């Protein structure tokens, strides 16, 4: 294994005796505390931890950071992920000591500022989605989905409907939808999309029976298409006693334009890290508030936040509540950022978010379809899906285009979804990108299309200019090395050879 | 709009290129009955005004910033080196996406790998995931793992486990074939061994203990893992990972899973989140671990590389057959924890742990000498312990709040039988003067 200095681990840079943090030296009583703890409670096993000075630690992490793409440095046309700009005012707000140092179990009377933030955010989310009430507890979109499934079950159980064991999911859905439903014990039934990429009413009706607990939908769906029959879909599901679940991953298309509540959805999760601009953080923390229609309100997790007079009060949920889904009250640091975002944009700004996101996506679709076939050539919402299936002769997959884009400083589009499109490239520009950026992206795609014909190897070997070439994922999975201790055990040390 | 670069001119040109005459033409698929909803959201305010507004709201809160705080119970005030936030505020970290594209995410992936390495060192188990939402959900996932792995129906949980965590387990199990049974604790605030043993029946999938437990007490788990394993069950331990730097680690107690809350490492109190769950397991359970795992490999040129691995467990590949539905971890929080632990280093982390024990033990000793207050003097603790008072806690708290002191967390809301008892925490952030002040003010209550 070739190891450059900047891919050395902290553990490998460590030298005995170095210190990175200065700590108080004064003990109240050095002979007590740890000293008096009986031997059997003490750690015997040596602790292999790095020993580095502060400048070394800082350089270590700054060097690591330079190996990342990020929205502050790169364009991410990453479908269904809504990689928009994260306003800096949000970060400033979350860092204020008056928020950062508030303990979750201090008396509520001393935490009225943060409670007001959460309360007003809930009001705003209710208005924006048309839902009756929200829980702000779920820590991420998938956590919101799980909470949603629990709500579905609690709702049906309260009505004595124990037969409802099926959850319908379109074949275009995100992977989390079937995973969340199955994790919670539901039998997942996939609905085949029609030729226009939508849920077909007829197919739905064939599957709708009194065993269906709910239909999970993303609207616009993962093809970026609005489910035009949504009102009829909702009526049909409700008529059969089922609930309608809204996966809010694509809600960036609908701010101020249409509301899931008006469409008839009963449960909605939002991804604050997508639509409401909180940073993705390299994969979390996110936040996945869940909103519900009137009839699902009694089942919401507790505690719930109310305003009594001028006082904000956290109270236990009622007897029908599914219970608590997370310790304390949710990722309040993210809730605060979303609150600031909504205040920054106001209603007009929120509308503009979706309008510009839709316009950017349609513009890209129109330009890109001259280069690669489009999955469904109709006006799209916030994203569009291309298909690369015509390049089998060259051995090119959609993922190869993603890898080649990295060389041009553009993050790869989404390639795992939707499953209904062969060799899909799902592209979502978001509203915070300029026309110039989009034009540059189109230009780059033209160059890549040309390369497929002239020099397919250039794609198959891509990327060429990043800190690493393609990693050997098969090796990683066949012989997992997941920690420095694994390296020590397997003797994968700095001076030694390639594992495996 | 300062985040949205499209000008009117841009839009006109783009609409022309798309071939529609107006933006509305793009929305024809949306039924008109749904269009133009009436939404009661306030109009925008400028950044300057927001700064004023938000600072005002922050100032409404009292916090460990302006109060002397002895609050703990799963969320701890600790010294955080300034360099930690310098790391987490790197745009390349906090505005990056999940590291699916390994070539463009080596920074995040290596940091996760280092986080996993630090966690496995602390817990003494073989495998750590890339992190989880928080301690409570991490524990709930561990419980789910145990029932799936053993194909048994029941989980035994100590009542001295954080009440929120037990509530979350309860929520996760509700409506499933699985159930949670609790065993109690004694006057000494340690788990009731006889009750635990009597409930350890052949249908038990996993047993959950917390140490240091919710009352701050170090549980004596001698012999427990043998009993649990003889029964074919999994031993799941949760607890403050900072304690593991000096106290017997889950691995040394014979745990199969060690999961919990990593907030003590570099994360702000932030009214309860975002925090970071740690999740570690013995190697035989590796393929059942939920969430992301970063692994070491080589790239096409033989260079060291990191990538997400064992993804066959995950939702984006397996859909309804996935080991878990989770997709994100708490990457940025894990990064903060990683930077924090790296800065503390081998000696520093032991010293911080020892300082916590010093402060808590000193405070407990002082309070033991006060009339009107009782503490358990001889129980080994980490940085928390329970005070029992003869006065109503509400009254006492009210008086201390006037002195700008958060005295601790009352236990009655969680344990109705523990009236006028409260949990106090003293970390390294408290000096001897702070502790003496607290004791003096308690005495005057």
XYZ file of C-alpha atoms in Angstrom, chain B residues 73-74 76 160-162 188-190 210-219 240 243 247 357 360 364 376 379-386 411 415 422-425:
40
model
C -28.242 13.091 33.078
C -27.077 12.268 29.583
C -22.697 17.087 29.870
C -31.056 2.320 36.051
C -30.676 2.924 32.307
C -31.455 6.510 31.224
C -27.637 1.612 46.674
C -28.796 2.730 43.183
C -27.085 -0.308 41.661
C -25.789 1.229 31.851
C -22.508 1.978 33.599
C -21.960 4.522 34.980
C -25.707 4.164 35.355
C -28.312 6.921 35.270
C -27.616 7.666 38.959
C -23.899 7.988 38.268
C -23.068 4.688 39.970
C -20.512 2.288 38.499
C -22.305 -1.026 38.135
C -20.570 7.620 29.190
C -15.445 7.052 31.728
C -12.706 2.661 34.039
C -14.089 11.801 39.222
C -17.769 14.679 41.703
C -20.285 14.369 47.202
C -24.593 7.472 49.156
C -20.753 3.827 45.942
C -18.093 4.209 43.246
C -19.230 6.966 40.838
C -17.934 8.766 37.779
C -19.158 12.370 37.552
C -22.715 12.213 38.880
C -24.538 11.186 42.026
C -27.927 11.520 43.684
C -35.653 12.322 39.610
C -39.029 7.647 39.069
C -31.970 14.981 42.333
C -29.050 14.059 40.161
C -26.050 16.383 40.230
C -23.089 16.346 37.932
